[in-house]
Coordinates of C-alpha atoms and ligand atoms in Angstrom, one line a residue:
M1 CA -8.5 -25.6 -72.9
N2 CA -5.3 -27.3 -72.6
E3 CA -5.1 -29.6 -69.5
K4 CA -2.0 -27.9 -68.2
D5 CA -3.6 -24.4 -68.4
K6 CA -6.4 -25.3 -66.1
V7 CA -6.3 -23.3 -62.8
P8 CA -6.7 -25.7 -59.8
Y9 CA -9.8 -24.9 -57.8
V10 CA -9.0 -22.9 -54.7
V11 CA -11.5 -22.3 -51.9
T12 CA -11.4 -18.6 -51.6
S13 CA -14.2 -17.9 -49.1
K14 CA -14.8 -20.5 -46.4
S15 CA -18.0 -19.9 -44.5
Y16 CA -17.4 -19.0 -40.9
T17 CA -20.8 -20.5 -40.0
A18 CA -20.0 -23.8 -41.7
V19 CA -16.8 -24.1 -39.7
A20 CA -18.6 -23.2 -36.4
I21 CA -21.3 -25.8 -37.1
N22 CA -18.7 -28.4 -38.0
C23 CA -16.7 -27.8 -34.8
A24 CA -19.8 -27.8 -32.6
A25 CA -21.2 -31.0 -34.2
K26 CA -17.9 -32.9 -34.1
A27 CA -17.0 -31.8 -30.5
G28 CA -20.6 -32.5 -29.4
E29 CA -20.6 -36.1 -30.8
W30 CA -17.3 -36.8 -29.1
I31 CA -18.4 -35.4 -25.8
K32 CA -21.6 -37.5 -25.9
S33 CA -19.6 -40.6 -26.7
R34 CA -17.5 -40.1 -23.6
L35 CA -20.5 -39.6 -21.3
G36 CA -20.2 -41.6 -18.1
S37 CA -16.5 -42.4 -18.7
V38 CA -14.9 -39.3 -17.2
K39 CA -11.8 -40.6 -15.4
Q40 CA -10.1 -37.5 -14.0
L41 CA -12.2 -34.9 -12.3
S42 CA -10.3 -31.8 -11.4
T43 CA -11.6 -28.6 -9.8
K44 CA -10.7 -25.0 -10.6
V45 CA -11.4 -22.9 -7.6
S46 CA -13.8 -25.0 -5.5
S47 CA -15.4 -28.5 -5.5
Q48 CA -18.3 -26.9 -7.4
D49 CA -16.1 -25.7 -10.3
L50 CA -15.4 -28.9 -12.2
V51 CA -13.3 -29.5 -15.2
T52 CA -12.7 -32.8 -17.0
E53 CA -10.4 -34.2 -19.6
V54 CA -13.4 -34.1 -21.9
D55 CA -13.7 -30.3 -21.6
K56 CA -10.0 -29.9 -22.4
G57 CA -10.0 -32.5 -25.2
A58 CA -13.1 -30.9 -26.8
E59 CA -11.5 -27.4 -26.7
Q60 CA -8.3 -28.8 -28.3
M61 CA -10.4 -30.4 -31.1
I62 CA -12.3 -27.2 -31.8
R63 CA -9.1 -25.1 -31.7
K64 CA -7.4 -27.3 -34.2
L65 CA -10.3 -27.3 -36.6
I66 CA -10.7 -23.5 -36.5
L67 CA -7.0 -23.0 -37.0
T68 CA -6.9 -25.4 -40.0
H69 CA -9.4 -23.1 -41.7
F70 CA -8.4 -19.7 -40.3
P71 CA -4.8 -19.8 -39.1
D72 CA -4.8 -16.0 -38.5
H73 CA -7.8 -15.9 -36.2
A74 CA -7.6 -15.5 -32.4
I75 CA -9.3 -17.9 -30.0
L76 CA -10.6 -17.4 -26.5
G77 CA -11.6 -20.7 -24.9
E78 CA -12.8 -21.5 -21.4
E79 CA -10.2 -24.2 -20.8
S80 CA -7.2 -22.0 -21.9
V81 CA -7.9 -19.2 -19.4
G82 CA -7.0 -19.4 -15.7
P83 CA -9.8 -19.7 -13.1
G84 CA -11.8 -16.7 -11.8
A85 CA -13.4 -13.6 -13.1
E86 CA -10.1 -11.6 -13.1
A87 CA -8.4 -14.0 -15.5
C88 CA -11.3 -14.0 -17.9
M89 CA -11.6 -10.3 -18.0
K90 CA -7.9 -9.9 -18.6
A91 CA -7.9 -12.4 -21.4
L92 CA -10.9 -10.7 -22.9
E93 CA -9.4 -7.3 -22.7
T94 CA -6.4 -8.5 -24.7
A95 CA -8.5 -10.4 -27.2
K96 CA -11.6 -8.3 -27.8
N97 CA -10.1 -6.0 -30.5
E98 CA -8.8 -8.9 -32.6
P99 CA -10.3 -8.6 -36.1
Y100 CA -11.6 -12.2 -35.7
L101 CA -12.0 -13.8 -32.3
W102 CA -13.6 -17.2 -31.8
I103 CA -15.1 -17.6 -28.3
I104 CA -15.5 -21.2 -27.2
D105 CA -17.2 -23.1 -24.4
P106 CA -16.4 -26.7 -25.2
V107 CA -18.8 -28.1 -22.5
D108 CA -21.3 -25.5 -21.1
G109 CA -22.8 -27.3 -18.2
T110 CA -19.9 -29.4 -17.0
T111 CA -21.5 -30.2 -13.7
N112 CA -24.5 -31.7 -15.5
Y113 CA -22.2 -33.6 -17.9
V114 CA -20.3 -35.1 -15.0
H115 CA -23.6 -36.2 -13.3
G116 CA -25.2 -37.5 -16.5
F117 CA -27.9 -34.8 -16.4
P118 CA -28.6 -34.3 -20.1
F119 CA -28.5 -30.5 -20.2
Y120 CA -25.2 -29.4 -21.5
S121 CA -24.0 -27.9 -24.7
V122 CA -21.1 -26.8 -27.0
S123 CA -21.1 -23.0 -27.5
I124 CA -19.1 -21.4 -30.3
A125 CA -19.2 -17.7 -31.3
L126 CA -17.2 -15.6 -33.8
A127 CA -16.7 -11.9 -33.0
H128 CA -15.5 -9.4 -35.6
H129 CA -13.8 -6.4 -33.9
G130 CA -15.7 -7.3 -30.8
E131 CA -19.1 -7.8 -32.4
V132 CA -20.6 -11.3 -32.5
I133 CA -21.3 -12.3 -36.1
V134 CA -21.9 -16.0 -35.8
G135 CA -23.3 -18.0 -32.8
V136 CA -23.8 -21.8 -32.6
V137 CA -25.0 -23.8 -29.7
Y138 CA -25.2 -27.6 -30.0
D139 CA -27.1 -29.8 -27.6
P140 CA -25.8 -33.4 -28.2
S141 CA -28.4 -35.0 -25.9
R142 CA -31.3 -33.9 -28.1
D143 CA -29.2 -33.4 -31.3
E144 CA -30.4 -29.8 -31.5
L145 CA -28.2 -27.3 -33.3
F146 CA -29.0 -23.6 -32.9
I147 CA -27.4 -21.3 -35.4
A148 CA -27.4 -17.5 -35.8
E149 CA -25.7 -15.2 -38.3
K150 CA -25.7 -11.4 -37.7
G151 CA -28.4 -9.9 -39.8
K152 CA -29.5 -13.2 -41.3
G153 CA -31.7 -14.7 -38.5
A154 CA -31.5 -17.7 -36.3
Y155 CA -32.4 -21.3 -36.9
V156 CA -32.8 -24.7 -35.2
H157 CA -32.4 -27.5 -37.7
G158 CA -33.2 -25.2 -40.5
N159 CA -36.4 -23.7 -39.0
P160 CA -36.3 -20.0 -38.0
T161 CA -36.4 -19.5 -34.2
L162 CA -38.6 -16.8 -32.8
V163 CA -38.9 -15.6 -29.2
A164 CA -42.1 -16.2 -27.2
K165 CA -44.9 -13.7 -27.5
E166 CA -46.1 -13.4 -23.8
T167 CA -46.1 -9.8 -22.6
T168 CA -46.3 -10.2 -18.8
L169 CA -44.1 -11.7 -16.2
S170 CA -47.1 -13.6 -14.8
D171 CA -47.3 -15.6 -18.1
S172 CA -43.6 -16.2 -18.2
L173 CA -41.3 -19.2 -17.6
L174 CA -37.9 -17.9 -16.6
A175 CA -34.5 -19.5 -16.1
T176 CA -31.5 -18.6 -14.0
G177 CA -28.4 -20.1 -12.6
F178 CA -26.5 -20.0 -9.3
P179 CA -23.1 -18.5 -9.4
L180 CA -20.4 -19.9 -7.3
E181 CA -19.3 -16.8 -5.5
T182 CA -21.1 -17.0 -2.2
S183 CA -20.3 -13.8 -0.3
F184 CA -21.9 -11.4 -2.7
N185 CA -23.6 -13.2 -5.6
L186 CA -25.4 -15.8 -3.5
P187 CA -27.4 -13.3 -1.5
Q188 CA -28.1 -11.3 -4.6
N189 CA -29.4 -14.4 -6.4
M190 CA -31.6 -15.3 -3.5
A191 CA -33.0 -11.8 -3.4
G192 CA -33.7 -12.0 -7.2
L193 CA -35.4 -15.3 -6.9
Q194 CA -37.5 -14.2 -3.9
A195 CA -38.7 -11.1 -5.8
L196 CA -39.4 -12.9 -9.1
L197 CA -40.9 -16.2 -8.1
P198 CA -44.2 -14.8 -6.9
K199 CA -44.5 -12.7 -10.1
V200 CA -43.8 -15.4 -12.8
R201 CA -45.2 -18.7 -13.8
N202 CA -42.1 -20.4 -12.5
V203 CA -38.3 -20.4 -12.6
R204 CA -35.9 -23.2 -13.9
A205 CA -32.2 -23.6 -13.3
G206 CA -31.0 -26.0 -15.9
G207 CA -27.3 -25.5 -15.5
S208 CA -26.1 -24.4 -19.0
A209 CA -26.2 -20.7 -19.7
A210 CA -25.8 -21.2 -23.5
L211 CA -28.7 -23.7 -23.7
H212 CA -30.9 -21.5 -21.6
M213 CA -30.2 -18.7 -24.0
A214 CA -30.9 -20.9 -27.0
Y215 CA -34.3 -21.7 -25.4
V216 CA -35.1 -18.1 -25.0
A217 CA -34.3 -17.7 -28.7
A218 CA -36.6 -20.6 -29.6
G219 CA -39.5 -19.3 -27.4
R220 CA -39.3 -22.2 -24.9
L221 CA -38.4 -19.7 -22.1
N222 CA -39.5 -16.1 -21.9
G223 CA -36.4 -14.9 -20.1
Y224 CA -33.2 -15.7 -18.4
W225 CA -30.9 -13.9 -16.0
E226 CA -27.7 -14.9 -14.3
L227 CA -24.9 -13.2 -12.5
G228 CA -21.1 -13.7 -12.8
L229 CA -20.9 -15.4 -16.2
N230 CA -18.0 -15.3 -18.7
A231 CA -17.9 -14.3 -22.3
W232 CA -17.9 -17.9 -23.6
D233 CA -21.1 -18.8 -21.7
V234 CA -23.2 -16.2 -23.4
A235 CA -21.6 -14.9 -26.7
A236 CA -23.3 -17.4 -29.0
G237 CA -26.6 -17.3 -27.1
A238 CA -26.8 -13.5 -27.2
L239 CA -26.7 -13.5 -31.0
L240 CA -29.3 -16.3 -31.2
I241 CA -31.7 -14.2 -29.1
Q242 CA -31.1 -11.0 -30.9
E243 CA -31.6 -12.7 -34.3
S244 CA -34.8 -14.3 -33.0
G245 CA -36.3 -10.9 -32.0
G246 CA -35.4 -10.8 -28.4
Q247 CA -33.3 -8.5 -26.2
V248 CA -30.0 -9.0 -24.3
T249 CA -28.5 -6.5 -21.8
D250 CA -26.7 -6.5 -18.6
T251 CA -28.7 -6.4 -15.3
A252 CA -28.4 -2.6 -15.4
G253 CA -30.0 -2.5 -18.9
R254 CA -26.9 -1.7 -20.9
P255 CA -26.7 -3.3 -24.3
Y256 CA -24.9 -6.7 -24.5
D257 CA -21.2 -6.7 -25.4
L258 CA -18.5 -9.3 -24.8
S259 CA -17.6 -8.0 -21.4
V260 CA -21.1 -8.4 -19.9
R261 CA -21.1 -10.8 -16.9
N262 CA -24.5 -10.1 -15.3
I263 CA -27.0 -10.9 -18.0
V264 CA -30.7 -10.4 -18.7
A265 CA -32.0 -12.1 -21.9
T266 CA -35.6 -12.1 -22.8
N267 CA -38.2 -12.0 -25.5
G268 CA -38.1 -8.2 -25.3
E269 CA -41.7 -7.9 -24.0
I270 CA -40.9 -8.7 -20.4
H271 CA -37.4 -7.1 -20.4
D272 CA -38.1 -3.9 -18.6
D273 CA -40.2 -5.6 -15.9
L274 CA -37.5 -8.2 -15.3
L275 CA -34.8 -5.5 -15.0
E276 CA -37.0 -3.4 -12.7
T277 CA -37.7 -6.3 -10.4
L278 CA -34.0 -7.2 -10.1
S279 CA -33.1 -3.6 -9.5
K280 CA -35.8 -3.1 -6.8
A281 CA -34.6 -6.3 -5.1
E282 CA -31.0 -5.1 -5.2
A283 CA -30.2 -8.3 -7.1
T284 CA -28.3 -7.0 -10.2
G285 CA -24.9 -8.3 -9.1
F286 CA -23.5 -4.8 -9.3
R287 CA -22.1 -3.4 -6.0
K288 CA -23.4 0.0 -4.9
D289 CA -20.6 2.6 -4.6
Ligands
LIG1 P1 -19.7 -24.2 -17.3 O1 -20.5 -25.5 -17.1 O2 -19.1 -24.2 -18.7 O3 -18.7 -23.9 -16.3 C1 -24.7 -22.5 -14.8 O4 -25.3 -21.7 -13.9 C2 -23.7 -21.7 -15.7 O5 -22.7 -21.1 -15.0 C3 -23.1 -22.6 -16.8 O6 -23.1 -21.9 -18.0 C4 -21.7 -22.8 -16.3 O7 -20.7 -23.0 -17.3 C5 -21.4 -21.4 -15.6 N1 -20.4 -21.5 -14.6 C6 -20.0 -22.5 -13.8 N2 -19.0 -22.2 -13.0 C7 -18.7 -20.9 -13.3 C8 -17.8 -20.0 -12.7 N3 -16.9 -20.3 -11.8 N4 -17.8 -18.7 -13.2 C9 -18.7 -18.4 -14.1 N5 -19.6 -19.2 -14.7 C10 -19.6 -20.5 -14.2
LIG2 CA1 -19.6 -22.3 -19.6

């Protein structure tokens, strides 16, 4: 073939998963390199709701990378949405029917990050017409990368993840988190803890929803519940769990979708018992009409 007739190589299909991994790894390394050097600490709605220049910088980094590869895709990121549940729900309502929507939490576990407690993560999910098709959670402290593709399984460093096998609450290690809203969610959370603690092996509250969900996927936790979360905290983790054989619903037992804020995520075996205990304790986070 004549040199001038050669067609230049054009990348026609870029892997969504490869881009998600690249973004999570790059942002994760950068976040870790800035550990302990946070200069400006701002709060969103209260002194408990922290945001740093690292959260904002990491989100910008991820946005740029995604848009370099997929300029037509939409992006929903924690740091680009105003504070509070209303703002998140509104942003999600507008974005959820986008053909391709990336859902980013640049630092999940910001409070831990600020305090130097090594349990935080980068969470990146891609939804196609509202259904999560790729989920990546990266833990820079342990250099653990959890990856899931819809219908193709979930992996941590190339090894398939599988949920734990225990079938009873009494053999289960659970995790939860404490939402900031104090008038309604706090008493609900206390009621849930009080009902569950005597029934299970123990309960942890590590402070990163995404990482807790990755741990359920990997069989390190049997289940996790938390009230008042946002789409970016759980979208990637939900796919990790589903692709590892587990179950994800809201606290009323309805199947997971992007708008779920009160979440129950388990190995499947203990799901109904966990739901029932929360319901009996009136600790689902849903107000009675
Ligand atoms: P973040 O660190 O990205 O804010 C811990 O219980 C979990 O709750 C974390 O995933 C944390 O995510 C999330 N979280 C913290 N503040 C929150 C808020 N105001 N609303 C909803 N979720 C919050
Ligand atoms: Ca988060």
